Short mmCIF file of C-alpha atoms in Angstrom, two decimals:
data_model
loop_
_atom_site.label_atom_id
_atom_site.label_comp_id
_atom_site.label_asym_id
_atom_site.label_seq_id
_atom_site.Cartn_x
_atom_site.Cartn_y
_atom_site.Cartn_z
CA MET A 172 -94.09 154.49 109.86
CA ARG A 173 -90.98 152.72 108.53
CA ARG A 174 -91.10 150.40 111.49
CA PHE A 175 -94.68 149.56 110.67
CA VAL A 176 -93.82 148.81 107.02
CA LYS A 177 -90.99 146.53 108.12
CA ARG A 178 -93.21 144.65 110.55
CA LEU A 179 -95.95 144.33 107.97
CA TYR A 180 -93.47 142.96 105.44
CA LEU A 181 -92.11 140.36 107.89
CA ALA A 182 -95.64 139.39 108.83
CA LEU A 183 -96.58 138.91 105.17
CA ILE A 184 -93.55 136.72 104.48
CA LEU A 185 -94.28 134.58 107.56
CA LEU A 186 -97.91 134.35 106.44
CA PHE A 187 -96.69 133.16 103.05
CA LEU A 188 -94.53 130.50 104.72
CA TYR A 189 -97.17 129.28 107.15
CA ALA A 190 -100.51 129.73 105.40
CA PRO A 191 -100.25 126.57 103.27
CA ILE A 192 -99.33 124.46 106.29
CA PHE A 193 -102.21 125.83 108.36
CA VAL A 194 -104.66 125.35 105.53
CA LEU A 195 -103.50 121.75 105.31
CA MET A 196 -104.03 121.27 109.04
CA VAL A 197 -107.44 122.91 109.18
CA TYR A 198 -108.73 120.86 106.28
CA SER A 199 -107.61 117.62 107.90
CA PHE A 200 -110.58 118.16 110.25
CA ASN A 201 -113.05 118.94 107.48
CA VAL A 202 -115.95 116.57 106.91
CA SER A 203 -116.44 117.42 103.27
CA LYS A 204 -113.91 116.08 100.84
CA SER A 205 -114.27 119.03 98.49
CA ARG A 206 -111.87 121.74 99.54
CA GLY A 207 -113.97 124.77 98.99
CA ASN A 208 -116.55 124.39 101.69
CA TRP A 209 -116.43 123.55 105.34
CA GLY A 210 -118.68 120.59 106.06
CA GLY A 211 -118.11 120.38 109.80
CA PHE A 212 -115.51 119.08 112.23
CA THR A 213 -114.34 115.47 112.20
CA PHE A 214 -111.55 113.16 113.30
CA GLY A 215 -112.64 110.74 110.58
CA TRP A 216 -109.61 111.20 108.31
CA TYR A 217 -107.31 110.37 111.19
CA ALA A 218 -109.22 107.17 111.90
CA GLU A 219 -109.01 106.25 108.23
CA LEU A 220 -105.32 107.06 108.21
CA PHE A 221 -104.63 104.60 111.00
CA ARG A 222 -106.78 101.95 109.34
CA ASP A 223 -104.86 102.29 106.07
CA ARG A 224 -102.49 99.32 106.20
CA GLN A 225 -100.42 100.55 103.25
CA ILE A 226 -99.66 103.83 105.01
CA MET A 227 -98.90 102.13 108.31
CA GLN A 228 -96.53 99.73 106.54
CA ALA A 229 -94.82 102.70 104.84
CA LEU A 230 -94.48 104.45 108.19
CA TRP A 231 -92.83 101.34 109.61
CA ASN A 232 -90.49 101.09 106.59
CA THR A 233 -89.54 104.75 106.97
CA ILE A 234 -88.59 104.33 110.61
CA VAL A 235 -86.69 101.07 110.11
CA LEU A 236 -84.84 102.55 107.13
CA ALA A 237 -83.93 105.71 109.03
CA VAL A 238 -82.69 103.84 112.12
CA LEU A 239 -80.72 101.20 110.21
CA SER A 240 -79.18 103.58 107.68
CA ALA A 241 -78.28 106.14 110.36
CA VAL A 242 -76.64 103.56 112.63
CA ILE A 243 -74.69 101.84 109.84
CA ALA A 244 -73.67 105.17 108.29
CA THR A 245 -72.52 106.42 111.70
CA PHE A 246 -70.29 103.38 112.23
CA LEU A 247 -68.78 103.43 108.75
CA GLY A 248 -68.54 107.22 108.67
CA THR A 249 -66.89 107.59 112.08
CA ALA A 250 -64.39 104.83 111.34
CA SER A 251 -63.49 106.34 108.01
CA ALA A 252 -63.23 109.84 109.50
CA ILE A 253 -60.61 108.45 111.90
CA GLY A 254 -58.76 106.79 109.02
CA ILE A 255 -59.00 109.88 106.80
CA ASN A 256 -57.69 112.05 109.63
CA ALA A 257 -54.51 109.92 109.69
CA MET A 258 -53.95 110.30 105.94
CA LYS A 259 -51.50 112.57 104.17
CA LYS A 260 -52.74 115.65 102.37
CA LEU A 261 -53.18 114.32 98.83
CA PRO A 262 -55.04 111.04 99.54
CA LYS A 263 -57.15 112.95 102.05
CA ARG A 264 -58.17 115.51 99.44
CA VAL A 265 -58.99 112.82 96.89
CA ILE A 266 -61.15 110.86 99.35
CA LEU A 267 -62.94 113.97 100.60
CA GLY A 268 -63.53 115.04 97.01
CA ILE A 269 -65.25 111.74 96.20
CA ASN A 270 -67.06 111.92 99.53
CA ASN A 271 -68.52 115.27 98.45
CA LEU A 272 -69.95 113.88 95.23
CA PRO A 273 -73.29 112.69 96.69
CA VAL A 274 -73.59 115.99 98.57
CA LEU A 275 -73.14 118.15 95.46
CA ASN A 276 -74.67 115.89 92.82
CA PRO A 277 -78.36 116.55 92.18
CA ASP A 278 -80.45 113.97 94.05
CA ILE A 279 -82.06 112.85 90.83
CA VAL A 280 -78.66 111.98 89.33
CA THR A 281 -77.61 110.10 92.48
CA GLY A 282 -80.95 108.29 92.35
CA VAL A 283 -80.76 107.18 88.72
CA SER A 284 -77.06 106.28 88.95
CA LEU A 285 -77.71 103.96 91.91
CA MET A 286 -80.71 102.51 90.11
CA ILE A 287 -78.49 101.74 87.10
CA LEU A 288 -75.89 100.16 89.40
CA PHE A 289 -78.42 97.91 91.13
CA ILE A 290 -80.19 96.74 88.01
CA PHE A 291 -76.85 96.27 86.24
CA ALA A 292 -75.64 94.11 89.15
CA PHE A 293 -78.89 92.09 89.27
CA ASN A 294 -78.62 91.43 85.54
CA MET A 295 -75.06 90.23 85.97
CA ILE A 296 -75.94 87.88 88.82
CA GLY A 297 -79.08 86.85 87.02
CA ARG A 298 -81.44 87.31 89.96
CA GLY A 299 -82.66 89.81 92.54
CA GLY A 300 -84.55 93.06 92.16
CA LEU A 301 -85.03 96.50 93.61
CA GLY A 302 -86.57 96.52 97.07
CA PHE A 303 -85.90 97.23 100.72
CA THR A 304 -82.20 96.26 100.56
CA THR A 305 -81.48 98.57 97.65
CA ILE A 306 -83.18 101.56 99.33
CA LEU A 307 -81.22 100.81 102.50
CA LEU A 308 -77.91 100.69 100.60
CA ALA A 309 -78.80 103.97 98.87
CA HIS A 310 -79.69 105.68 102.15
CA ILE A 311 -76.45 104.52 103.79
CA THR A 312 -74.55 105.86 100.77
CA PHE A 313 -75.99 109.36 100.96
CA ASN A 314 -75.79 109.44 104.78
CA ILE A 315 -72.10 108.56 105.26
CA PRO A 316 -70.72 111.80 103.74
CA TYR A 317 -72.69 113.87 106.26
CA VAL A 318 -71.42 111.79 109.20
CA ILE A 319 -67.84 112.26 107.98
CA LEU A 320 -68.34 116.01 107.47
CA SER A 321 -69.65 116.19 111.03
CA VAL A 322 -66.98 114.03 112.76
CA LEU A 323 -63.82 115.02 110.87
CA PRO A 324 -63.62 118.67 112.04
CA LYS A 325 -63.90 117.51 115.66
CA LEU A 326 -61.06 115.00 115.16
CA LYS A 327 -58.87 117.74 113.71
CA GLN A 328 -59.43 119.86 116.82
CA LEU A 329 -58.31 117.05 119.14
CA ASP A 330 -54.96 117.41 120.83
CA LYS A 331 -52.81 114.75 119.16
CA ASN A 332 -50.77 114.32 122.34
CA MET A 333 -53.75 113.05 124.31
CA TYR A 334 -53.78 109.68 122.58
CA GLU A 335 -50.01 109.33 122.92
CA ALA A 336 -50.18 110.33 126.57
CA ALA A 337 -52.74 107.59 127.21
CA LEU A 338 -50.46 105.05 125.55
CA ASP A 339 -47.48 106.28 127.55
CA LEU A 340 -49.46 105.83 130.73
CA GLY A 341 -49.96 102.21 129.81
CA ALA A 342 -53.34 102.12 128.08
CA THR A 343 -53.78 99.67 125.23
CA PRO A 344 -54.61 101.33 121.88
CA ALA A 345 -58.21 100.12 122.24
CA ALA A 346 -58.53 101.53 125.76
CA ALA A 347 -56.90 104.79 124.67
CA PHE A 348 -59.44 105.07 121.86
CA PHE A 349 -62.54 104.18 123.84
CA LYS A 350 -61.65 106.01 127.05
CA VAL A 351 -59.88 109.09 125.67
CA ILE A 352 -60.76 109.80 122.04
CA LEU A 353 -64.31 108.52 121.79
CA PRO A 354 -65.75 110.61 124.66
CA GLU A 355 -64.25 113.71 123.03
CA ILE A 356 -65.83 113.12 119.63
CA THR A 357 -69.15 111.69 120.84
CA PRO A 358 -71.10 114.97 120.42
CA ALA A 359 -70.01 115.17 116.78
CA ILE A 360 -70.93 111.52 116.21
CA VAL A 361 -74.36 112.05 117.74
CA SER A 362 -75.07 115.13 115.66
CA GLY A 363 -73.91 113.27 112.55
CA MET A 364 -76.26 110.42 113.39
CA ILE A 365 -79.22 112.75 113.97
CA LEU A 366 -78.50 114.47 110.66
CA ALA A 367 -78.34 111.08 108.90
CA PHE A 368 -81.61 110.01 110.53
CA THR A 369 -83.40 113.20 109.44
CA LEU A 370 -82.04 113.02 105.90
CA SER A 371 -83.23 109.44 105.59
CA ILE A 372 -86.72 110.24 106.87
CA ASP A 373 -86.97 113.26 104.59
CA ASP A 374 -85.66 111.63 101.42
CA PHE A 375 -87.96 111.09 98.52
CA ILE A 376 -86.03 111.30 95.25
CA ILE A 377 -83.33 108.70 95.89
CA SER A 378 -85.79 106.27 97.52
CA PHE A 379 -88.14 106.72 94.58
CA PHE A 380 -85.54 105.51 92.07
CA THR A 381 -84.07 102.69 94.16
CA THR A 382 -87.26 101.07 95.41
CA GLY A 383 -88.98 98.10 93.87
CA ALA A 384 -92.51 96.84 93.60
CA GLY A 385 -94.41 96.88 96.86
CA VAL A 386 -91.83 98.61 99.04
CA SER A 387 -92.65 102.21 99.93
CA ASN A 388 -91.66 104.72 102.52
CA LEU A 389 -93.93 107.56 103.60
CA SER A 390 -92.73 110.03 101.00
CA ILE A 391 -93.28 107.57 98.17
CA ILE A 392 -96.84 106.94 99.39
CA ILE A 393 -97.49 110.66 99.76
CA TYR A 394 -96.19 111.28 96.27
CA SER A 395 -98.31 108.60 94.63
CA MET A 396 -101.41 109.84 96.51
CA ALA A 397 -100.70 113.51 95.77
CA ARG A 398 -100.34 112.82 92.06
CA ARG A 399 -103.95 111.70 92.05
CA GLY A 400 -104.98 115.02 93.58
CA VAL A 401 -105.93 116.27 97.00
CA ASN A 402 -106.62 113.62 99.62
CA PRO A 403 -107.72 114.48 103.18
CA LYS A 404 -105.77 111.51 104.54
CA ILE A 405 -102.54 113.20 103.45
CA ASN A 406 -103.68 116.32 105.31
CA ALA A 407 -104.17 114.30 108.46
CA LEU A 408 -100.77 112.69 108.01
CA SER A 409 -99.10 116.08 107.44
CA THR A 410 -100.69 117.48 110.57
CA LEU A 411 -99.36 114.58 112.63
CA ILE A 412 -95.87 114.90 111.10
CA PHE A 413 -95.87 118.63 111.78
CA ALA A 414 -96.92 118.04 115.38
CA VAL A 415 -94.17 115.44 115.90
CA VAL A 416 -91.56 117.76 114.39
CA MET A 417 -92.67 120.63 116.64
CA ILE A 418 -92.51 118.44 119.75
CA LEU A 419 -89.03 117.18 118.82
CA LEU A 420 -87.78 120.72 118.15
CA TYR A 421 -89.20 121.84 121.50
CA LEU A 422 -87.49 118.95 123.34
CA VAL A 423 -84.14 119.56 121.63
CA ASN A 424 -84.32 123.27 122.48
CA ARG A 425 -85.18 122.52 126.08
CA MET A 426 -82.29 120.09 126.35
CA ASP A 427 -79.97 122.76 124.99
CA SER A 428 -81.13 125.41 127.42
CA GLU A 429 -80.89 122.95 130.35
CA LYS A 430 -77.32 122.27 129.31
CA LEU A 431 -76.59 126.00 129.27
CA LYS A 432 -77.92 126.39 132.80
CA HIS A 433 -75.57 123.78 134.24
CA MET B 116 -54.59 107.24 115.86
CA ARG B 117 -52.06 107.04 113.04
CA SER B 118 -53.78 104.10 111.37
CA LYS B 119 -55.55 104.55 108.05
CA THR B 120 -57.17 101.11 108.21
CA PRO B 121 -60.55 102.28 109.61
CA ALA B 122 -61.11 104.19 106.36
CA TYR B 123 -60.70 101.12 104.12
CA PRO B 124 -64.24 99.74 104.37
CA TYR B 125 -65.65 103.10 103.32
CA ILE B 126 -63.14 103.39 100.47
CA VAL B 127 -64.48 100.09 99.12
CA TRP B 128 -68.03 101.35 99.70
CA MET B 129 -67.29 104.60 97.83
CA ALA B 130 -65.84 102.67 94.91
CA ILE B 131 -68.98 100.53 94.62
CA PHE B 132 -71.72 103.02 95.41
CA ILE B 133 -70.32 106.38 94.32
CA ILE B 134 -67.67 105.89 91.64
CA ILE B 135 -69.05 102.91 89.70
CA PRO B 136 -72.57 104.45 89.42
CA VAL B 137 -71.13 107.67 87.99
CA ILE B 138 -69.00 105.64 85.54
CA LEU B 139 -72.10 103.67 84.54
CA VAL B 140 -74.03 106.89 83.85
CA PHE B 141 -71.24 108.08 81.55
CA TYR B 142 -71.00 104.64 79.97
CA TYR B 143 -74.70 104.58 79.11
CA ALA B 144 -74.61 108.20 77.96
CA PHE B 145 -71.99 107.45 75.32
CA THR B 146 -73.37 104.13 74.08
CA LYS B 147 -76.44 102.70 72.41
CA THR B 148 -77.82 99.18 72.42
CA GLU B 149 -77.50 97.49 69.08
CA SER B 150 -78.28 93.91 68.17
CA GLY B 151 -76.32 91.99 70.74
CA GLY B 152 -74.11 94.64 72.28
CA MET B 153 -73.39 98.22 73.17
CA VAL B 154 -71.65 100.51 70.73
CA PHE B 155 -70.07 103.91 71.23
CA THR B 156 -72.16 106.81 70.01
CA LEU B 157 -72.75 110.52 70.44
CA GLU B 158 -76.35 110.19 69.27
CA ASN B 159 -77.77 110.63 72.78
CA PHE B 160 -76.17 114.02 73.12
CA ALA B 161 -77.11 115.01 69.59
CA ARG B 162 -80.68 114.11 70.46
CA ALA B 163 -80.54 116.22 73.62
CA PHE B 164 -79.84 119.21 71.42
CA GLU B 165 -82.90 118.74 69.26
CA PRO B 166 -85.22 121.75 69.52
CA ILE B 167 -87.82 119.98 71.67
CA TYR B 168 -85.28 118.98 74.34
CA LEU B 169 -83.36 122.24 74.10
CA GLY B 170 -86.70 123.88 74.87
CA VAL B 171 -87.04 121.78 78.02
CA MET B 172 -83.52 122.66 79.16
CA TRP B 173 -84.11 126.32 78.41
CA ARG B 174 -87.35 126.21 80.42
CA SER B 175 -85.55 124.59 83.40
CA ILE B 176 -82.90 127.29 83.41
CA ARG B 177 -85.42 130.08 82.82
CA LEU B 178 -87.76 128.99 85.65
CA ALA B 179 -84.82 128.46 88.03
CA PHE B 180 -83.58 131.94 87.11
CA PHE B 181 -86.98 133.56 87.77
CA CYS B 182 -87.25 131.65 91.03
CA THR B 183 -83.79 132.86 92.10
CA VAL B 184 -84.56 136.50 91.23
CA ILE B 185 -87.89 136.41 93.10
CA CYS B 186 -86.25 134.78 96.13
CA LEU B 187 -83.57 137.47 96.13
CA VAL B 188 -86.08 140.32 95.85
CA LEU B 189 -88.36 138.86 98.54
CA GLY B 190 -85.61 137.45 100.76
CA TYR B 191 -83.09 140.25 100.91
CA PRO B 192 -85.38 142.70 102.77
CA VAL B 193 -86.29 139.93 105.23
CA ALA B 194 -82.61 139.22 105.95
CA TYR B 195 -81.97 142.95 106.30
CA ILE B 196 -84.88 143.62 108.64
CA VAL B 197 -84.10 140.59 110.81
CA ALA B 198 -80.41 141.49 111.07
CA GLN B 199 -81.33 144.90 112.51
CA ARG B 200 -83.31 143.37 115.36
CA LYS B 201 -82.06 142.66 118.88
CA THR B 202 -80.69 139.14 119.45
CA GLY B 203 -83.79 137.80 121.20
CA THR B 204 -86.39 138.76 118.59
CA ARG B 205 -83.94 137.96 115.83
CA ASP B 206 -83.59 134.35 117.01
CA ILE B 207 -87.35 133.93 117.26
CA ILE B 208 -87.95 135.23 113.72
CA LEU B 209 -85.14 133.09 112.31
CA PHE B 210 -86.58 130.07 114.09
CA LEU B 211 -89.98 130.83 112.53
CA ILE B 212 -88.38 131.01 109.08
CA ILE B 213 -86.59 127.67 109.56
CA VAL B 214 -89.49 125.65 111.05
CA PRO B 215 -91.40 125.11 107.77
CA MET B 216 -88.22 123.61 106.32
CA TRP B 217 -88.59 120.80 108.85
CA MET B 218 -91.76 119.76 107.10
CA ASN B 219 -91.32 117.23 104.35
CA PHE B 220 -90.61 118.89 101.03
CA LEU B 221 -93.38 116.91 99.32
CA LEU B 222 -95.96 117.98 101.88
CA ARG B 223 -94.99 121.63 101.54
CA THR B 224 -95.50 121.36 97.81
CA TYR B 225 -98.69 119.37 98.17
CA ALA B 226 -100.09 122.06 100.47
CA TRP B 227 -100.32 124.41 97.50
CA LEU B 228 -102.60 121.98 95.67
CA THR B 229 -105.23 122.61 98.32
CA ILE B 230 -105.00 126.33 97.77
CA LEU B 231 -104.67 126.52 94.00
CA GLU B 232 -106.84 123.70 92.59
CA GLN B 233 -110.13 124.11 90.71
CA ASN B 234 -112.19 123.73 93.91
CA GLY B 235 -109.43 125.16 96.04
CA ILE B 236 -109.55 127.97 98.52
CA ILE B 237 -108.76 130.84 96.17
CA ASN B 238 -111.31 129.67 93.63
CA SER B 239 -114.04 129.16 96.23
CA VAL B 240 -113.46 132.67 97.52
CA LEU B 241 -113.72 133.96 93.96
CA ALA B 242 -116.84 131.90 93.31
CA SER B 243 -118.58 133.14 96.45
CA ALA B 244 -117.82 136.69 95.35
CA GLY B 245 -119.48 135.89 92.04
CA LEU B 246 -116.25 136.01 90.07
CA PRO B 247 -115.17 133.43 87.47
CA LYS B 248 -112.77 130.66 88.51
CA LEU B 249 -109.11 130.93 87.57
CA ASN B 250 -106.79 128.22 86.29
CA LEU B 251 -104.08 128.57 88.91
CA LEU B 252 -102.59 125.10 88.69
CA TYR B 253 -100.64 123.30 85.97
CA ASN B 254 -98.78 126.27 84.54
CA GLU B 255 -95.33 127.79 84.88
CA GLY B 256 -96.53 130.32 87.41
CA ALA B 257 -97.62 127.57 89.80
CA VAL B 258 -94.24 125.84 89.44
CA ILE B 259 -92.33 129.07 90.15
CA LEU B 260 -94.56 129.70 93.17
CA GLY B 261 -93.81 126.20 94.49
CA MET B 262 -90.07 126.71 93.99
CA VAL B 263 -90.04 130.12 95.68
CA TYR B 264 -92.03 128.71 98.59
CA ASN B 265 -89.62 125.81 99.07
CA PHE B 266 -86.33 127.63 98.53
CA LEU B 267 -86.90 131.14 99.96
CA PRO B 268 -85.26 130.29 103.33
CA PHE B 269 -82.10 129.22 101.47
CA MET B 270 -81.81 132.81 100.25
CA ILE B 271 -82.68 134.52 103.53
CA LEU B 272 -80.31 132.59 105.81
CA PRO B 273 -76.89 133.16 104.14
CA ILE B 274 -77.64 136.85 103.49
CA HIS B 275 -78.72 137.27 107.08
CA THR B 276 -75.53 135.58 108.34
CA ILE B 277 -73.43 138.17 106.51
CA LEU B 278 -75.57 141.20 107.39
CA LYS B 279 -75.58 140.23 111.05
CA LYS B 280 -71.80 140.44 111.09
CA THR B 281 -71.71 143.77 109.26
CA ASP B 282 -70.40 146.64 111.29
CA LEU B 283 -73.35 149.00 111.74
CA SER B 284 -71.04 151.90 112.49
CA LEU B 285 -70.17 151.87 108.78
CA VAL B 286 -73.80 152.68 108.03
CA GLU B 287 -73.76 155.46 110.59
CA ALA B 288 -70.50 156.80 109.18
CA ALA B 289 -72.03 156.91 105.70
CA GLN B 290 -75.07 158.73 107.08
CA ASP B 291 -72.90 161.19 108.96
CA LEU B 292 -71.02 161.86 105.76
CA GLY B 293 -74.29 162.82 104.15
CA ALA B 294 -75.36 159.72 102.22
CA ASN B 295 -79.11 159.30 101.91
CA GLY B 296 -80.94 156.02 102.57
CA ILE B 297 -80.67 154.69 99.04
CA ASN B 298 -77.01 155.59 98.77
CA VAL B 299 -76.20 153.97 102.10
CA PHE B 300 -77.85 150.79 100.92
CA LEU B 301 -76.44 150.68 97.39
CA ARG B 302 -72.90 151.78 98.24
CA VAL B 303 -72.33 150.42 101.73
CA VAL B 304 -74.74 147.71 102.86
CA PHE B 305 -75.27 145.80 99.62
CA PRO B 306 -71.59 145.57 98.57
CA LEU B 307 -70.75 144.22 102.02
CA SER B 308 -73.42 141.53 101.74
CA VAL B 309 -72.40 140.24 98.28
CA PRO B 310 -70.81 136.99 99.58
CA GLY B 311 -74.12 136.14 101.29
CA VAL B 312 -76.06 136.98 98.14
CA ILE B 313 -73.79 134.70 96.09
CA SER B 314 -74.29 131.79 98.51
CA GLY B 315 -78.03 132.40 98.50
CA ILE B 316 -78.21 132.45 94.70
CA THR B 317 -76.26 129.17 94.47
CA MET B 318 -78.38 127.49 97.12
CA VAL B 319 -81.62 128.47 95.39
CA PHE B 320 -80.61 128.05 91.77
CA MET B 321 -79.18 124.54 92.12
CA PRO B 322 -82.20 122.78 93.64
CA ALA B 323 -84.49 124.83 91.36
CA VAL B 324 -82.78 123.78 88.15
CA THR B 325 -82.85 120.08 89.14
CA ALA B 326 -86.42 120.13 90.49
CA PHE B 327 -88.87 117.61 89.16
CA ILE B 328 -91.34 116.96 91.97
CA ILE B 329 -92.60 120.55 92.11
CA SER B 330 -93.15 120.57 88.35
CA ASN B 331 -94.83 117.16 88.50
CA LEU B 332 -97.28 118.13 91.25
CA LEU B 333 -97.96 121.77 90.42
CA GLY B 334 -97.12 121.84 86.70
CA GLY B 335 -98.68 118.56 85.67
CA LYS B 336 -97.94 117.51 82.11
CA GLN B 337 -97.83 121.15 81.02
CA VAL B 338 -94.51 122.10 82.56
CA VAL B 339 -91.79 119.57 81.71
CA LEU B 340 -88.36 120.28 83.17
CA ILE B 341 -85.08 118.46 82.59
CA GLY B 342 -85.64 116.50 85.82
CA ASN B 343 -89.02 115.27 84.55
CA LEU B 344 -87.40 114.24 81.29
CA ILE B 345 -84.78 112.16 83.14
CA GLU B 346 -87.43 110.54 85.33
CA ASP B 347 -89.50 109.71 82.26
CA GLN B 348 -86.56 108.14 80.42
CA PHE B 349 -85.73 105.86 83.35
CA LEU B 350 -89.16 104.95 84.67
CA ASN B 351 -91.49 105.06 81.66
CA VAL B 352 -89.59 105.01 78.37
CA TYR B 353 -86.76 102.77 79.67
CA ASN B 354 -84.19 104.54 77.49
CA TRP B 355 -81.25 104.54 79.89
CA HIS B 356 -78.89 105.86 77.24
CA PHE B 357 -80.79 109.07 76.61
CA GLY B 358 -81.63 109.42 80.31
CA SER B 359 -77.95 109.10 81.20
CA ALA B 360 -76.96 111.69 78.60
CA LEU B 361 -79.48 114.11 80.14
CA SER B 362 -78.07 113.32 83.60
CA VAL B 363 -74.57 114.12 82.36
CA ILE B 364 -75.84 117.43 80.98
CA LEU B 365 -77.50 118.22 84.31
CA MET B 366 -74.23 117.45 86.13
CA ILE B 367 -72.42 119.80 83.74
CA ILE B 368 -74.95 122.58 84.45
CA ILE B 369 -74.33 122.12 88.19
CA VAL B 370 -70.54 122.07 87.79
CA ILE B 371 -70.71 125.29 85.74
CA THR B 372 -72.95 126.93 88.36
CA ILE B 373 -70.64 125.94 91.21
CA GLY B 374 -67.64 127.09 89.15
CA ILE B 375 -69.07 130.52 88.38
CA PHE B 376 -70.13 131.18 91.94
CA SER B 377 -66.98 129.87 93.61
CA VAL B 378 -64.93 132.19 91.40
CA ALA B 379 -67.25 135.08 92.29
CA GLU B 380 -66.99 134.13 95.94
CA ARG B 381 -63.22 134.03 95.87
CA ASP B 382 -63.14 137.49 94.31
CA GLU B 383 -65.30 138.75 97.13
CA GLY B 384 -63.11 137.04 99.69
CA GLY B 385 -64.46 134.30 101.88
CA ALA B 386 -67.33 131.86 101.62
CA VAL B 387 -70.37 132.03 103.82
CA LEU B 388 -71.49 128.46 103.99
#
């Protein structure tokens, strides 16, 4: 009896978590635009989605932003993790404290503070405006801390003698870094980069405040559409995003289990 | 590997994109624009404490509090039940709890529109049963529902992490010594899980108190939170001074929250996340 109650409770919570997503998916195939009734099956909303040039442009912006900001943040973040690792205790604590600010600060505060910075700077120069560059700068800024938090612990674990040993054996500092240190910390760098990529794709609030006229990513488009009420095109888009996420999760899991086998 | 140079570009970056923006927010919060220039003032903060804005802040804290309590009440049993399972099933259930979090936050919130709106699923079911339609959207209840839906996993996961590590023989010992189910829970299991509960409360309360998208989509104009007020000041009213003062207040609320819970956590010994 108790077992049954426990199972029922878990099932109800999972239903609560999944029901809205499934409703969204089912209604992306609904002919009728009014939610209440089922008008028949259609792929029409998907066709309309792909014909919508604004949405396709936003999709492209989202991907470009995510790739660029993740790559740049990974370079800057990894380099600074190496530098921070060499620092003494006090400067290290100060830098890591500042580094934590964007992580702890509410997104909305980070968003408005960057918006103030950009507009302030544009007013000083006398030209320029919010747009793709400012979103990109904002994304890099909130991505770097996560790369550092991912790479730094790995650097701390490294045996300090390895680098010295490479030098003693005649390697140049560059060779010692690229052949000895880098391979050791690569997994941490990759996971930092994936984290940065996901955060950039998922971000709405900071992009919302740092974007200018005409430049949108997917979440900005979704937000402006959702504010006007329910729209079956968003349902179709959500279904596709959910499918992509599920496929990616499946692939990552499979890669992990393959690794375990070997 | 002794060189600090690689960190210098990021130090410059931090100065420009992290420190200066925060300074600018404080600068605008303590000034006002008067003919020609900016002058120091505390007016923005005084204004924030006018009854209408105090009401908004109070509502933000109240809704975040309700959301946290509901998440704790709903989430704790989930964490407890999952922690008792064998590793295999446990991982599957945890995976199922995490998957929805991979969906975009906006889409998860938007999904509730479909269910709650005037012609939504609940109302069409009611209508077909001959019952009157309900106003489910654009009220505080809808906003709390949206928050609980989005943040519930943040409560379940840290509590589960702690419970999983708890020594089950302690529970058996308590039972052997004659404690009944309620006593075992209240005097053995729950005290052991307090660090997880504290992490969970922090991780739910903080995003809930700063939320503005959930209230915008599910609360409409009826439920204004401090986040909505800030957005409005920057994007519609263009009063950066007042908006900055509100941002400073929001930062203070967060600092106080982190302070309270890190003290509590230290007393309990050891952080979870």
